Coordinates of C-alpha atoms in Angstrom, one line a residue:
X1 CA 101.8 88.2 117.0
X2 CA 99.8 88.8 113.9
X3 CA 97.5 91.2 115.7
X4 CA 100.4 93.1 117.3
X5 CA 102.2 93.3 113.9
X6 CA 99.0 94.7 112.4
X7 CA 99.1 97.4 115.0
X8 CA 102.7 98.2 114.0
X9 CA 101.6 98.7 110.4
X10 CA 98.7 100.9 111.4
X11 CA 100.9 103.1 113.5
X12 CA 103.3 103.5 110.5
X13 CA 100.4 104.4 108.2
X14 CA 99.0 107.2 110.4
X15 CA 102.2 108.4 112.1
X16 CA 102.0 112.1 112.8
X17 CA 99.2 112.5 110.3
X18 CA 97.9 115.4 112.4
X19 CA 101.0 117.3 111.7
X20 CA 101.0 116.9 107.9
X21 CA 99.7 119.7 105.8
X22 CA 97.3 119.3 103.0
X23 CA 99.0 118.9 99.6
X24 CA 102.0 117.0 101.0
X25 CA 103.3 113.9 99.2
X26 CA 105.1 110.7 100.1
X27 CA 108.2 109.6 98.4
X28 CA 108.1 109.8 94.7
X29 CA 105.4 112.5 94.7
X30 CA 105.5 116.3 94.5
X31 CA 107.0 118.5 97.1
X32 CA 105.1 120.4 99.8
X33 CA 105.8 123.4 102.0
X34 CA 105.8 121.7 105.4
X35 CA 107.3 122.6 108.8
X36 CA 110.5 121.0 109.9
X37 CA 110.5 117.5 111.4
X38 CA 107.1 116.5 110.0
X39 CA 107.0 112.8 109.0
X40 CA 104.5 111.4 106.6
X41 CA 104.1 107.7 105.6
X42 CA 102.1 106.1 102.8
X43 CA 100.0 103.0 103.0
X44 CA 101.9 99.9 104.3
X45 CA 101.6 97.3 101.5
X46 CA 102.2 93.6 102.3
X47 CA 104.7 92.2 99.9
X48 CA 105.6 88.8 101.4
X49 CA 104.7 86.8 104.4
X50 CA 105.5 89.1 107.4
X51 CA 107.1 91.8 105.2
X52 CA 105.5 95.2 104.4
X53 CA 106.7 98.1 102.3
X54 CA 106.1 101.8 103.0
X55 CA 107.2 105.1 101.5
X56 CA 107.7 108.1 103.7
X57 CA 108.8 111.7 103.6
X58 CA 110.3 113.8 106.3
X59 CA 110.7 117.6 106.4
X60 CA 114.0 118.9 107.7
X61 CA 115.5 122.4 107.6
X62 CA 117.1 121.7 104.2
X63 CA 113.9 120.5 102.5
X64 CA 112.2 117.1 102.3
X65 CA 113.9 113.8 102.6
X66 CA 112.1 110.9 101.0
X67 CA 112.6 107.2 101.5
X68 CA 111.5 103.6 101.6
X69 CA 110.9 101.4 104.5
X70 CA 110.6 97.6 105.0
X71 CA 109.0 96.3 108.2
X72 CA 109.8 92.6 108.9
X73 CA 108.0 90.4 111.4
X74 CA 110.8 88.0 112.6
X75 CA 108.3 86.2 114.9
X76 CA 106.8 84.4 111.8
X77 CA 108.5 81.0 111.3
X78 CA 108.6 81.5 107.5
X79 CA 110.6 84.8 107.7
X80 CA 114.4 84.9 108.2
X81 CA 117.3 87.3 107.7
X82 CA 120.7 86.5 106.3
X83 CA 123.7 88.2 104.7
X84 CA 123.6 89.1 101.0
X85 CA 127.1 88.9 99.7
X86 CA 128.9 88.5 96.4
X87 CA 130.3 85.0 97.0
X88 CA 133.6 86.3 98.4
X89 CA 134.7 88.8 101.0
X90 CA 136.8 90.7 98.4
X91 CA 134.1 91.0 95.8
X92 CA 131.1 93.3 95.0
X93 CA 127.7 93.0 93.3
X94 CA 124.5 95.0 93.0
X95 CA 122.1 94.4 95.8
X96 CA 119.4 93.3 93.4
X97 CA 121.7 90.7 91.8
X98 CA 122.7 89.3 95.2
X99 CA 119.0 89.2 96.3
X100 CA 118.1 87.3 93.1
X101 CA 121.0 84.9 93.4
X102 CA 120.1 84.0 97.0
X103 CA 116.4 84.1 96.6
X104 CA 115.7 87.0 98.9
X105 CA 112.4 88.8 98.6
X106 CA 113.8 92.1 99.8
X107 CA 117.0 93.7 101.1
X108 CA 119.2 96.7 101.6
X109 CA 122.9 97.4 101.1
X110 CA 125.2 96.7 104.1
X111 CA 128.5 97.8 105.5
X112 CA 130.9 100.6 104.4
X113 CA 133.8 99.1 102.4
X114 CA 137.3 99.5 100.8
X115 CA 135.9 101.3 97.7
X116 CA 139.1 103.1 96.5
X117 CA 142.9 103.3 97.0
X118 CA 143.7 106.8 95.9
X119 CA 146.0 107.1 98.9
X120 CA 148.1 104.1 97.8
X121 CA 148.7 104.4 94.0
X122 CA 149.1 101.0 92.4
X123 CA 147.5 99.1 95.3
X124 CA 144.3 97.3 94.3
X125 CA 141.1 98.1 96.3
X126 CA 139.7 95.0 97.7
X127 CA 136.0 95.8 97.8
X128 CA 135.9 94.2 101.3
X129 CA 133.8 95.6 104.1
X130 CA 134.9 97.4 107.2
X131 CA 133.2 95.3 109.9
X132 CA 132.6 91.7 110.8
X133 CA 130.3 89.5 108.7
X134 CA 128.5 86.2 109.4
X135 CA 126.2 84.3 107.0
X136 CA 124.1 81.3 108.0
X137 CA 126.2 80.9 111.1
X138 CA 129.5 80.9 109.1
X139 CA 132.0 83.6 110.0
X140 CA 133.4 85.4 106.9
X141 CA 135.5 88.2 108.3
X142 CA 136.5 90.3 111.3
X143 CA 136.7 94.1 111.6
X144 CA 139.5 96.4 110.5
X145 CA 141.2 98.8 112.9
X146 CA 139.0 101.8 113.6
X147 CA 141.5 104.2 111.9
X148 CA 141.4 102.1 108.7
X149 CA 137.6 102.3 108.2
X150 CA 135.9 103.8 105.2
X151 CA 132.8 105.8 106.0
X152 CA 132.0 108.8 108.3
X153 CA 133.7 109.2 111.7
X154 CA 132.4 106.8 114.4
X155 CA 130.2 108.2 117.2
X156 CA 131.9 108.2 120.6
X157 CA 132.0 104.8 122.2
X158 CA 131.4 102.8 119.0
X159 CA 133.9 100.7 117.0
X160 CA 134.3 98.9 113.7
X161 CA 133.4 95.7 115.6
X162 CA 129.8 96.8 116.0
X163 CA 127.2 94.9 114.1
X164 CA 123.5 94.2 113.8
X165 CA 122.9 90.5 114.2
X166 CA 120.3 87.8 114.5
X167 CA 120.9 84.9 116.9
X168 CA 119.6 81.3 117.2
X169 CA 116.6 82.7 119.0
X170 CA 115.7 84.6 115.7
X171 CA 115.7 87.9 117.5
X172 CA 117.6 90.9 116.0
X173 CA 120.0 92.8 118.2
X174 CA 123.0 95.0 118.3
X175 CA 126.3 93.3 119.2
X176 CA 130.1 93.7 119.1
X177 CA 132.1 90.9 117.5
X178 CA 135.8 90.5 118.4
X179 CA 138.2 88.0 116.9
X180 CA 139.8 85.4 119.2
X181 CA 142.4 83.4 117.4
X182 CA 146.0 82.2 117.3
X183 CA 148.6 80.5 115.2
X184 CA 150.3 77.6 117.0
X185 CA 153.8 77.1 115.7
X186 CA 156.7 74.9 116.9
X187 CA 158.2 77.9 118.7
X188 CA 155.0 78.9 120.5
X189 CA 151.6 80.5 119.9
X190 CA 151.2 83.8 118.0
X191 CA 148.1 86.0 118.3
X192 CA 145.8 86.1 115.2
X193 CA 144.8 89.7 114.6
X194 CA 142.6 89.5 111.6
X195 CA 140.4 87.3 109.4
X196 CA 139.8 88.1 105.7
X197 CA 140.2 91.8 106.2
X198 CA 141.6 94.5 104.0
X199 CA 143.7 96.2 106.7
X200 CA 145.8 94.4 109.3
X201 CA 146.7 96.0 112.6
X202 CA 150.3 97.1 112.8
X203 CA 152.6 94.2 113.9
X204 CA 149.7 91.8 113.3
X205 CA 149.1 88.5 111.5
X206 CA 145.9 87.9 109.5
X207 CA 144.4 84.7 108.1
X208 CA 142.9 84.5 104.6
X209 CA 140.7 81.6 103.7
X210 CA 138.9 80.6 100.5
X211 CA 136.1 83.0 101.5
X212 CA 138.4 85.9 100.8
X213 CA 138.3 85.3 97.0
X214 CA 140.9 86.2 94.4
X215 CA 141.6 89.8 95.3
X216 CA 145.1 90.9 96.1
X217 CA 146.2 90.8 99.8
X218 CA 148.7 93.7 99.5
X219 CA 146.2 96.2 100.8
X220 CA 146.2 94.4 104.2
X221 CA 149.7 95.8 104.9
X222 CA 149.0 99.4 104.0
X223 CA 148.2 102.3 106.4
X224 CA 148.3 102.1 110.2
X225 CA 145.8 101.7 113.0
X226 CA 145.3 105.4 113.2
X227 CA 146.1 106.6 109.6
X228 CA 144.5 104.9 106.6
X229 CA 146.7 106.9 104.3
X230 CA 150.0 106.0 105.8
X231 CA 152.4 104.2 103.4
X232 CA 152.3 100.4 102.9
X233 CA 154.6 98.4 105.1
X234 CA 158.0 97.3 103.7
X235 CA 158.3 94.5 106.2
X236 CA 155.9 91.8 105.2
X237 CA 155.7 88.0 105.0
X238 CA 153.1 85.6 103.5
X239 CA 152.9 81.9 104.6
X240 CA 150.6 79.4 102.9
X241 CA 149.4 76.6 105.2
X242 CA 147.7 73.5 103.8
X243 CA 146.4 70.6 105.8
X244 CA 148.2 71.9 108.9
X245 CA 151.7 72.2 107.4
X246 CA 153.6 75.1 105.9
X247 CA 153.6 74.8 102.1
X248 CA 155.2 78.1 101.1
X249 CA 156.9 81.2 102.5
X250 CA 157.0 84.5 100.5
X251 CA 158.2 88.0 101.2
X252 CA 155.2 89.9 99.9
X253 CA 151.4 89.2 100.0
X254 CA 150.0 87.7 96.8
X255 CA 146.7 87.4 95.0
X256 CA 144.6 84.6 93.6
X257 CA 142.2 82.3 95.3
X258 CA 143.1 80.4 98.5
X259 CA 142.7 76.6 97.8
X260 CA 140.2 74.6 99.8
X261 CA 141.9 73.1 102.8
X262 CA 144.5 76.0 102.9
X263 CA 144.9 79.2 104.8
X264 CA 147.2 82.1 103.9
X265 CA 148.8 84.0 106.7
X266 CA 149.9 87.6 106.1
X267 CA 152.1 89.4 108.6
X268 CA 153.4 92.9 108.8
X269 CA 156.3 94.3 111.0
X270 CA 156.6 92.1 114.1
X271 CA 154.0 89.7 112.7
X272 CA 156.1 89.3 109.5
X273 CA 159.2 88.7 111.5
X274 CA 157.5 85.9 113.5
X275 CA 156.1 84.3 110.3
X276 CA 159.6 84.3 108.7
X277 CA 160.7 81.8 111.4
X278 CA 158.5 79.2 109.9
X279 CA 160.0 76.6 107.5
X280 CA 158.3 74.6 104.7
X281 CA 156.9 71.3 106.2
X282 CA 156.5 72.6 109.8
X283 CA 153.2 72.0 111.6
X284 CA 150.9 75.0 112.1
X285 CA 147.5 75.1 113.8
X286 CA 145.3 78.1 113.1
X287 CA 142.2 78.9 115.2
X288 CA 139.8 81.8 114.7
X289 CA 136.4 82.7 116.3
X290 CA 134.2 85.8 116.3
X291 CA 133.0 86.3 119.9
X292 CA 130.1 88.6 120.7
X293 CA 128.9 90.2 123.9
X294 CA 125.8 88.0 124.0
X295 CA 125.7 84.3 124.7
X296 CA 125.6 82.0 121.7
X297 CA 126.9 82.4 118.2
X298 CA 125.2 84.8 115.7
X299 CA 123.5 83.3 112.7
X300 CA 123.7 86.5 110.8
X301 CA 125.7 89.7 111.3
X302 CA 126.8 92.7 109.3
X303 CA 128.8 95.7 110.3
X304 CA 127.2 99.1 111.0
X305 CA 127.7 101.8 113.7
X306 CA 125.1 102.2 116.3
X307 CA 123.0 105.4 116.3
X308 CA 120.2 104.3 118.7
X309 CA 120.2 102.2 121.9
X310 CA 117.3 101.5 124.2
X311 CA 115.1 104.0 122.4
X312 CA 117.6 106.9 122.8
X313 CA 120.0 108.4 120.2
X314 CA 123.6 107.9 121.1
X315 CA 125.3 111.0 122.5
X316 CA 127.6 112.9 120.1
X317 CA 125.9 112.0 116.9
X318 CA 126.8 114.2 113.9
X319 CA 124.3 117.1 113.5
X320 CA 126.0 118.7 110.5
X321 CA 126.7 116.4 107.6
X322 CA 123.7 115.6 105.5
X323 CA 123.6 112.6 103.2
X324 CA 121.5 109.8 101.6
X325 CA 121.4 107.1 104.3
X326 CA 120.6 103.4 104.7
X327 CA 119.8 102.1 108.2
X328 CA 118.6 99.0 110.1
X329 CA 116.5 99.2 113.3
X330 CA 115.2 96.7 115.8
X331 CA 111.9 96.9 117.7
X332 CA 109.4 94.8 119.6
X333 CA 112.2 93.1 121.7
X334 CA 114.0 92.0 118.6
X335 CA 111.0 90.6 116.8
X336 CA 110.6 93.4 114.3
X337 CA 113.3 94.6 111.9
X338 CA 113.1 97.9 110.1
X339 CA 115.2 98.5 107.0
X340 CA 115.2 101.9 105.3
X341 CA 116.9 103.7 102.5
X342 CA 116.6 107.3 101.5
X343 CA 115.9 108.4 97.9
X344 CA 118.9 109.9 96.2
X345 CA 117.0 111.8 93.4
X346 CA 118.3 115.3 92.9
X347 CA 116.3 117.8 94.9
X348 CA 115.6 115.4 97.8
X349 CA 117.2 116.3 101.1
X350 CA 119.5 114.0 103.0
X351 CA 119.6 113.4 106.7
X352 CA 122.2 114.0 109.4
X353 CA 123.1 111.0 111.6
X354 CA 121.2 112.7 114.4
X355 CA 118.1 113.2 112.2
X356 CA 118.4 109.5 111.1
X357 CA 118.3 108.4 114.7
X358 CA 115.2 110.5 115.4
X359 CA 113.5 109.0 112.3
X360 CA 114.3 105.5 113.4
X361 CA 112.8 106.2 116.9
X362 CA 109.6 107.5 115.4
X363 CA 109.0 104.5 113.2
X364 CA 109.3 102.2 116.2
X365 CA 113.0 101.2 116.5
X366 CA 114.6 100.8 119.9
X367 CA 118.1 100.0 118.6
X368 CA 119.6 100.8 115.2
X369 CA 122.7 101.1 113.1
X370 CA 123.7 103.3 110.3
X371 CA 124.8 101.4 107.2
X372 CA 126.7 102.6 104.0
X373 CA 125.0 105.5 102.4
X374 CA 125.4 107.9 99.5
X375 CA 125.7 106.1 96.1
X376 CA 125.5 102.8 97.9
X377 CA 122.1 103.3 99.4
X378 CA 119.8 100.8 97.8
X379 CA 116.5 99.1 98.8
X380 CA 115.2 96.3 96.7
X381 CA 112.0 94.4 96.7
X382 CA 110.5 91.4 94.8
X383 CA 106.9 92.1 94.1
X384 CA 104.4 89.3 94.6
X385 CA 104.5 87.0 91.6
X386 CA 107.7 88.5 90.3
X387 CA 110.9 86.5 89.8
X388 CA 113.3 89.3 90.2
X389 CA 114.0 92.0 92.8
X390 CA 113.7 95.7 91.7
X391 CA 115.3 98.8 93.1
X392 CA 112.6 100.9 94.9
X393 CA 114.7 104.0 95.8
X394 CA 116.8 106.1 93.4
X395 CA 120.5 105.6 94.1
X396 CA 122.2 108.9 94.1
X397 CA 124.7 107.8 91.5
X398 CA 121.9 107.1 89.0
X399 CA 122.3 103.4 89.1
X400 CA 123.0 100.6 91.6
X401 CA 126.5 100.6 93.0
X402 CA 128.2 97.2 93.4
X403 CA 128.7 96.6 97.1
X404 CA 130.2 93.8 99.2
X405 CA 127.2 92.8 101.2
X406 CA 123.7 93.6 102.4
X407 CA 120.8 92.5 104.6
X408 CA 118.5 90.0 102.9
X409 CA 115.0 89.1 103.9
X410 CA 113.7 85.6 103.1
X411 CA 110.0 84.9 103.2
X412 CA 107.2 83.2 101.4
X413 CA 105.8 85.4 98.6
X414 CA 102.2 86.3 98.7

């Protein structure tokens, strides 16, 4: 494996060198007049066991996009991947702070998230992410309806349930995680439509656990499945269940932490009407499970929409909108993980989603997802001998943006 991984690094170092013109520069250097679609990479520097860091530049019609790449050898037993997160679903922190708190040697930002509520004045933004999230085998949340997502339009055939994941076999892969759950009441079984998410499906019931945090749950009843800006529902109910019994029934969603041993159920429209039938003291049994398309539970998962499958870009990828991007790719039958973030310094070009897919193919990925970009794009790295992770790219906002989650790499430092 070490020999094969060395060949991967070598390919990255010399990739398309014949097409690069003299005087060009890698990320962070001066600009060069190069033809479109020329990719140049710098020397791949080992930074931890099984982890290398590379800078790259790519010429596109609008100029030169510069970025930073982590190549991770998942075949090594001392290398692992897990979710970076702020300690609660409805919370945000800088990627470097999350990496330091969890002991990661490197990482990038993760999923798009509920960053603002300009469309619903007076409603608190939750900071929660769009898609499913799993950390260390523990499910944190399910996906919002596609029409409630923050982020660019989904490519055809993709959904907010799409993730990049790592299973018990330690191989990275793309998957789709759906929620299977129910609320068993004295009058029958009700479908559970959400877990710790900022937007419930119309007529749905969602469960909120201590993992949600202290953020208000009102946002869960705003918008519709197809229109994020639609007004908040006026027909809502919140039920607190502790130790299997109804403890409290309220007309509106609340805020504040959910106590250990308790679950808060929030319903809208028909879901609210069903929850209103419950009385204090009645028995309620809540079940919830994220189910993927692959056998076995994921050990790690974070939301992101696919741009590359089986070595080919997905059809219908956007070829117009250019932006700073973060992405995660999978190669070598799931044994190699690629994490990249573009540099947001003024004067650097962004990439379209279609260009991003092409870039991921050329660095060796067979499957890949697009993650949150723009001011969220962040790649951090802990240098050998250092006790703290530092930001290697330049976020377009001038500083790290607090985000809900990220992909963390855990390995032995050199």
